[in-house]
């Protein structure tokens, strides 16, 4: 299987790590290696690892990210999925004729969730989404059900037009744009399934020869992975104070049975959340000094940086625990800005990695093509050309674990 066939994305995802980067650092080996991404997002590292015959282990606390990665990395009988999608759509149409608009909400909907759904979805789309969600949830085959949920999500998590009243959902910064949803879910469901079916890389019985991937909900700060068992880690840490992945994903997750309180708990517990936690170590204080002119930030914004670095320190220590002696860690890092202050995440994380016992063996700066970037480059006059340039770059750090 070629790199191109294995790395076509099946679902929108903000700030997706470039598959070419992962492919560059994955070794060829006669024996399968264990490749870990503890903050996997939609699973670029894991699908690439399986393609090259390795065992991919990926973890994320975002349920939609795990769903996308699971579908992307699993061997799927696409003909059965196509058939099941047609059956599901037929059953959904019948359900829509029997349901009253006032009842077309997820089960156990409280007033807050009721108001949330009414804000983002018009009544016609709501009936169709409810009918599809109910029909998908009753599909017995787990793999088929996951693919159909992924197709369902693609109707909502879009950049411009979707089954909600929002735009820019795929960039996790949704804002209400429409009074009537631009598309009707029934009209686009089968084409969404077909989009995924054509891009699933493992769809033949021969693909079962590839080692299975392992997808889980472990937190990167506390991995359910045996110590000294991983050969290589390739990951892209979350952006500092920039991307709230669950903000857009919750428009799908509420139809999959997640409550707003469950999603809030996931958001508040994610790396770099603005919730204050325990006191931080001197390593975090020193890492902050490598971040830039942090004294220009308010105490609140310094606190955001502290929480981020404190969380990343824990994640780095977990990487150190699970990596084999002399194993490699590849970090793909995007720098940030807070209130026009440039934050050099790469230098602060480099410092934390060295303190954890990693040796830096390579540092590379990669320009980000404009159409592949998540964050718009600062264009305001106060940012200056220096910051504009830095925000168009990402830094790749390669470490070796010292014994």
Coordinates of C-alpha atoms in Angstrom, one line a residue:
X1 CA 0.0 0.0 0.0
X2 CA 1.3 3.4 -0.9
X3 CA 1.6 6.4 1.4
X4 CA -1.0 8.3 -0.6
X5 CA -3.6 5.6 -0.3
X6 CA -3.1 5.2 3.4
X7 CA -3.2 8.9 4.4
X8 CA -6.2 10.4 2.7
X9 CA -8.2 11.8 5.6
X10 CA -11.7 10.5 6.1
X11 CA -13.1 13.3 8.3
X12 CA -12.2 17.0 8.9
X13 CA -10.0 17.6 11.9
X14 CA -8.3 20.8 13.0
X15 CA -4.5 21.2 12.8
X16 CA -4.0 17.6 11.5
X17 CA -0.4 16.5 11.6
X18 CA 1.0 16.2 8.1
X19 CA 1.2 12.5 7.0
X20 CA 4.4 13.2 5.1
X21 CA 6.1 14.0 8.4
X22 CA 5.0 10.8 10.1
X23 CA 6.0 8.8 7.0
X24 CA 9.4 10.4 7.1
X25 CA 10.2 9.2 10.6
X26 CA 8.6 5.7 10.5
X27 CA 11.4 3.1 9.9
X28 CA 11.2 0.1 7.7
X29 CA 11.6 -3.0 9.8
X30 CA 11.2 -6.8 9.3
X31 CA 9.7 -7.0 12.8
X32 CA 6.7 -4.9 13.7
X33 CA 7.6 -2.0 16.1
X34 CA 5.3 -0.5 18.6
X35 CA 4.6 3.1 17.6
X36 CA 2.8 5.4 20.0
X37 CA 0.9 8.6 19.7
X38 CA -0.4 9.6 23.1
X39 CA -2.3 12.6 21.7
X40 CA -3.3 11.1 18.4
X41 CA -6.2 13.3 17.3
X42 CA -7.7 11.7 14.2
X43 CA -5.0 9.0 14.0
X44 CA -2.4 10.1 11.3
X45 CA 0.4 8.4 13.2
X46 CA -1.5 5.2 13.8
X47 CA -2.8 4.7 10.3
X48 CA 0.7 5.4 8.9
X49 CA 2.2 2.9 11.4
X50 CA -0.2 0.1 10.4
X51 CA 0.5 0.8 6.7
X52 CA 4.2 0.2 7.2
X53 CA 3.5 -3.0 9.1
X54 CA 3.9 -1.7 12.7
X55 CA 1.7 -1.8 15.7
X56 CA 0.1 1.6 16.3
X57 CA -1.1 2.6 19.7
X58 CA -3.1 5.8 19.9
X59 CA -4.9 7.5 22.7
X60 CA -7.1 10.6 23.0
X61 CA -9.7 11.8 25.5
X62 CA -11.9 13.2 22.6
X63 CA -14.5 10.6 21.7
X64 CA -14.9 11.9 18.2
X65 CA -11.2 11.8 17.6
X66 CA -11.1 8.1 18.8
X67 CA -14.0 7.3 16.5
X68 CA -12.3 8.8 13.4
X69 CA -9.0 7.0 14.2
X70 CA -10.8 3.7 14.8
X71 CA -12.5 3.8 11.5
X72 CA -9.4 5.0 9.7
X73 CA -7.2 2.2 11.1
X74 CA -9.6 -0.7 11.0
X75 CA -10.1 -3.2 8.2
X76 CA -13.6 -2.6 6.8
X77 CA -15.8 -4.5 4.4
X78 CA -16.8 -1.4 2.4
X79 CA -19.5 -3.2 0.4
X80 CA -21.2 -4.3 3.6
X81 CA -21.0 -0.7 4.8
X82 CA -22.6 0.6 1.7
X83 CA -25.4 -1.9 2.0
X84 CA -25.9 -1.1 5.7
X85 CA -26.0 2.6 5.0
X86 CA -28.8 2.2 2.5
X87 CA -30.8 0.1 5.0
X88 CA -30.1 2.7 7.8
X89 CA -31.3 5.6 5.5
X90 CA -34.5 3.7 4.6
X91 CA -35.3 3.1 8.3
X92 CA -34.4 6.7 9.2
X93 CA -36.9 8.0 6.6
X94 CA -39.7 5.8 8.1
X95 CA -38.8 7.0 11.6
X96 CA -38.9 10.6 10.5
X97 CA -42.5 10.2 9.3
X98 CA -43.6 8.8 12.7
X99 CA -41.7 11.2 15.0
X100 CA -43.2 14.6 16.1
X101 CA -40.8 17.5 16.0
X102 CA -41.1 18.2 19.7
X103 CA -39.8 14.7 20.4
X104 CA -36.9 14.7 17.9
X105 CA -34.1 15.1 20.5
X106 CA -31.5 12.7 21.9
X107 CA -32.6 10.5 24.8
X108 CA -32.4 12.0 28.3
X109 CA -32.3 15.5 26.9
X110 CA -32.5 18.1 29.7
X111 CA -33.4 21.8 29.2
X112 CA -29.8 22.9 28.6
X113 CA -29.3 20.3 25.9
X114 CA -32.7 21.0 24.5
X115 CA -31.8 24.7 24.1
X116 CA -28.4 23.9 22.7
X117 CA -29.8 21.7 20.0
X118 CA -32.5 24.2 19.2
X119 CA -29.9 26.9 18.8
X120 CA -27.7 25.0 16.4
X121 CA -30.2 22.9 14.4
X122 CA -33.5 23.8 12.7
X123 CA -36.5 21.6 13.2
X124 CA -36.3 19.8 9.8
X125 CA -32.6 18.9 10.2
X126 CA -33.2 17.9 13.8
X127 CA -35.9 15.4 12.8
X128 CA -33.6 13.8 10.2
X129 CA -30.5 13.8 12.4
X130 CA -32.5 12.2 15.2
X131 CA -33.9 9.5 12.8
X132 CA -30.4 8.8 11.4
X133 CA -28.8 8.7 14.9
X134 CA -31.5 6.3 16.2
X135 CA -31.1 4.0 13.2
X136 CA -27.3 4.0 13.4
X137 CA -27.2 3.3 17.1
X138 CA -29.1 0.1 16.4
X139 CA -26.6 -1.3 14.0
X140 CA -25.2 -4.4 15.7
X141 CA -21.8 -4.7 13.9
X142 CA -19.4 -2.3 15.7
X143 CA -17.2 -1.6 12.7
X144 CA -20.1 -0.8 10.4
X145 CA -21.7 1.3 13.1
X146 CA -18.5 3.3 13.6
X147 CA -18.2 4.0 9.9
X148 CA -21.8 5.2 9.8
X149 CA -21.3 7.5 12.8
X150 CA -18.3 8.9 11.1
X151 CA -20.3 9.6 8.0
X152 CA -23.0 11.1 10.2
X153 CA -20.5 13.4 11.8
X154 CA -19.2 14.6 8.5
X155 CA -22.7 16.1 7.8
X156 CA -22.2 18.4 10.8
X157 CA -18.4 19.0 11.2
X158 CA -17.9 21.0 8.1
X159 CA -16.1 24.2 7.2
X160 CA -18.9 26.1 5.4
X161 CA -22.2 24.2 4.8
X162 CA -23.6 21.4 6.8
X163 CA -26.6 20.0 8.6
X164 CA -26.4 22.6 11.3
X165 CA -26.9 26.4 11.4
X166 CA -23.2 26.9 11.9
X167 CA -20.1 27.4 9.8
X168 CA -16.4 26.7 10.6
X169 CA -17.4 23.7 12.7
X170 CA -14.4 21.7 11.3
X171 CA -12.0 24.4 12.7
X172 CA -13.6 24.1 16.1
X173 CA -14.7 27.7 16.1
X174 CA -18.4 27.4 15.1
X175 CA -20.6 30.5 14.8
X176 CA -24.2 30.7 13.9
X177 CA -24.5 31.7 10.3
X178 CA -27.8 30.4 8.9
X179 CA -31.4 30.4 9.8
X180 CA -32.0 27.2 7.8
X181 CA -29.4 24.5 7.5
X182 CA -27.8 24.5 4.0
X183 CA -28.1 20.8 3.6
X184 CA -30.6 18.1 4.6
X185 CA -29.0 15.1 6.3
X186 CA -31.0 12.5 4.3
X187 CA -29.8 14.1 1.0
X188 CA -26.1 13.8 1.8
X189 CA -25.8 10.8 4.1
X190 CA -25.0 8.2 1.4
X191 CA -22.5 10.4 -0.3
X192 CA -20.8 11.0 3.1
X193 CA -20.6 7.2 3.5
X194 CA -19.2 6.8 0.0
X195 CA -16.6 9.5 0.7
X196 CA -15.3 7.4 3.6
X197 CA -15.6 4.1 1.8
X198 CA -13.4 5.3 -1.0
X199 CA -10.7 6.5 1.4
X200 CA -10.6 3.7 4.0
X201 CA -7.1 2.2 3.5
X202 CA -7.7 -1.2 5.0
X203 CA -10.6 -2.7 3.1
X204 CA -9.4 -6.0 1.9
X205 CA -9.0 -9.4 3.6
X206 CA -5.3 -9.2 2.8
X207 CA -5.0 -6.1 5.0
X208 CA -5.7 -8.4 8.1
X209 CA -2.0 -9.3 7.7
X210 CA -1.1 -5.8 9.0
X211 CA -0.8 -5.7 12.8
X212 CA -4.0 -4.4 14.4
X213 CA -4.0 -0.9 15.8
X214 CA -4.9 -0.2 19.5
X215 CA -7.1 2.8 20.1
X216 CA -7.9 3.9 23.7
X217 CA -9.1 6.8 25.8
X218 CA -6.1 7.0 28.1
X219 CA -4.9 10.5 29.1
X220 CA -1.5 11.4 27.8
X221 CA -0.5 12.3 31.3
X222 CA -1.4 8.8 32.6
X223 CA -1.1 6.2 29.9
X224 CA -2.3 2.6 30.2
X225 CA 0.9 1.4 28.5
X226 CA 3.6 -0.8 30.0
X227 CA 6.9 0.8 30.9
X228 CA 9.7 0.5 28.4
X229 CA 7.5 -1.1 25.8
X230 CA 7.4 1.5 23.0
X231 CA 10.0 1.7 20.2
X232 CA 9.0 5.1 18.8
X233 CA 6.7 8.0 19.7
X234 CA 5.4 10.4 17.0
X235 CA 3.0 13.1 18.2
X236 CA 1.9 16.6 17.8
X237 CA 1.1 18.2 21.2
X238 CA -2.1 20.4 21.4
X239 CA -1.7 24.1 20.6
X240 CA -1.5 26.3 23.6
X241 CA -4.7 28.2 24.2
X242 CA -5.6 28.0 20.5
X243 CA -7.7 25.0 19.6
X244 CA -10.7 23.8 21.6
X245 CA -11.3 20.6 19.7
X246 CA -14.4 19.6 21.6
X247 CA -16.1 23.0 20.9
X248 CA -17.0 21.9 17.4
X249 CA -17.1 18.2 18.0
X250 CA -19.9 18.5 20.6
X251 CA -22.4 19.3 17.8
X252 CA -21.9 15.7 16.7
X253 CA -21.4 14.1 20.1
X254 CA -24.7 15.2 21.5
X255 CA -26.4 13.1 18.9
X256 CA -24.2 10.1 19.9
X257 CA -25.5 10.2 23.4
X258 CA -23.1 12.5 25.2
X259 CA -24.5 15.1 27.6
X260 CA -23.2 18.6 27.7
X261 CA -21.9 18.0 31.2
X262 CA -19.9 15.0 30.0
X263 CA -18.4 17.1 27.2
X264 CA -17.6 20.0 29.7
X265 CA -15.8 17.5 31.9
X266 CA -13.7 16.3 29.0
X267 CA -12.9 19.9 28.0
X268 CA -11.9 21.0 31.5
X269 CA -9.7 18.0 31.9
X270 CA -7.8 18.4 28.6
X271 CA -4.2 19.4 28.4
X272 CA -3.8 23.2 28.7
X273 CA -7.3 23.8 30.0
X274 CA -7.7 27.0 31.9
X275 CA -8.7 25.2 35.1
X276 CA -6.1 25.7 37.9
X277 CA -4.5 22.6 39.2
X278 CA -1.8 21.7 41.7
X279 CA 1.3 23.8 42.3
X280 CA 3.9 23.5 39.5
X281 CA 7.5 22.5 39.7
X282 CA 10.7 24.5 39.2
X283 CA 11.1 22.8 35.8
X284 CA 7.9 24.5 34.7
X285 CA 9.1 27.8 35.9
X286 CA 12.3 27.4 34.0
X287 CA 10.4 26.2 30.9
X288 CA 8.3 29.4 31.0
X289 CA 11.5 31.5 30.8
X290 CA 12.3 29.7 27.5
X291 CA 8.8 30.6 26.2
X292 CA 9.4 34.3 25.4
X293 CA 8.5 37.6 27.0
X294 CA 6.0 36.1 29.4
X295 CA 6.3 39.0 31.8
X296 CA 4.2 41.0 29.2
X297 CA 1.3 38.7 29.9
X298 CA -1.4 39.3 32.6
X299 CA -1.4 37.0 35.6
X300 CA -4.4 35.1 34.1
X301 CA -2.6 34.5 30.8
X302 CA 0.6 33.5 32.6
X303 CA -1.6 31.0 34.5
X304 CA -2.8 29.5 31.2
X305 CA 0.8 29.0 30.1
X306 CA 1.7 27.5 33.5
X307 CA -1.2 25.0 33.3
X308 CA -0.2 24.0 29.7
X309 CA 3.5 23.5 30.6
X310 CA 2.6 21.6 33.8
X311 CA 0.3 19.2 31.8
X312 CA 2.9 18.8 29.1
X313 CA 5.6 18.0 31.7
X314 CA 3.4 15.2 32.9
X315 CA 2.9 13.9 29.4
X316 CA 6.6 14.1 28.6
X317 CA 7.4 12.1 31.8
X318 CA 4.9 9.5 30.7
X319 CA 6.6 9.3 27.3
X320 CA 9.9 8.8 29.1
X321 CA 8.4 6.0 31.2
X322 CA 7.0 4.0 28.3
X323 CA 9.8 4.5 25.7
X324 CA 12.5 1.8 25.4
X325 CA 16.1 2.8 26.2
X326 CA 17.5 4.5 23.1
X327 CA 14.0 4.8 21.7
X328 CA 13.1 7.9 19.7
X329 CA 10.5 10.6 20.3
X330 CA 9.3 13.0 17.5
X331 CA 7.4 16.1 18.6
X332 CA 5.7 18.3 15.9
X333 CA 5.1 21.6 17.6
X334 CA 3.1 24.6 16.6
X335 CA 4.1 27.9 18.3
X336 CA 1.4 30.3 19.7
X337 CA 0.7 33.8 20.6
X338 CA -1.3 35.2 23.6
X339 CA -2.4 38.8 23.4
X340 CA 0.2 39.6 20.7
X341 CA 2.9 38.0 22.8
X342 CA 4.8 35.3 20.9
X343 CA 5.1 32.0 22.9
X344 CA 7.8 29.7 21.7
X345 CA 6.3 26.4 22.7
X346 CA 9.2 24.5 21.0
X347 CA 11.8 25.9 23.3
X348 CA 9.9 25.3 26.4
X349 CA 9.0 21.7 25.5
X350 CA 12.6 21.1 24.4
X351 CA 13.7 22.2 27.9
X352 CA 11.1 19.9 29.6
X353 CA 12.2 16.9 27.4
X354 CA 15.9 17.4 28.3
X355 CA 15.0 17.6 32.0
X356 CA 13.1 14.3 31.6
X357 CA 16.1 12.5 30.2
X358 CA 15.9 12.9 26.5
X359 CA 18.7 13.9 24.2
X360 CA 17.9 16.2 21.3
X361 CA 19.3 14.7 18.1
X362 CA 17.6 16.8 15.5
X363 CA 15.7 20.1 15.2
X364 CA 13.9 21.1 12.0
X365 CA 11.7 24.1 11.1
X366 CA 9.0 23.5 8.6
X367 CA 7.0 26.2 6.8
X368 CA 3.3 25.6 6.8
X369 CA 1.5 26.1 3.5
X370 CA -1.3 28.6 3.9
X371 CA -4.0 26.2 2.8
X372 CA -2.9 23.6 5.3
X373 CA -2.8 25.8 8.3
X374 CA -5.4 25.8 11.1
X375 CA -4.6 29.2 12.7
X376 CA -4.6 32.3 10.6
X377 CA -1.4 34.1 10.6
X378 CA -1.6 37.3 12.6
X379 CA -2.4 40.2 10.3
X380 CA -2.9 42.9 12.8
X381 CA -0.4 45.7 12.7
X382 CA 0.9 45.2 16.2
X383 CA 2.0 41.6 15.5
X384 CA 4.9 42.6 13.2
X385 CA 6.5 40.7 10.5
X386 CA 8.6 38.6 12.9
X387 CA 5.6 37.1 14.6
X388 CA 3.8 36.6 11.3
X389 CA 6.7 34.6 10.1
X390 CA 6.9 32.5 13.3
X391 CA 3.3 31.7 13.2
X392 CA 3.6 30.2 9.7
X393 CA 6.1 27.6 11.0
X394 CA 6.1 24.4 13.0
X395 CA 9.1 22.9 14.7
X396 CA 10.0 19.2 14.6
X397 CA 12.1 18.0 17.6
X398 CA 13.6 14.5 17.6
X399 CA 14.9 13.1 20.8
X400 CA 16.6 9.9 21.9
X401 CA 15.8 8.4 25.3
X402 CA 18.8 8.2 27.5
X403 CA 19.3 5.0 29.5

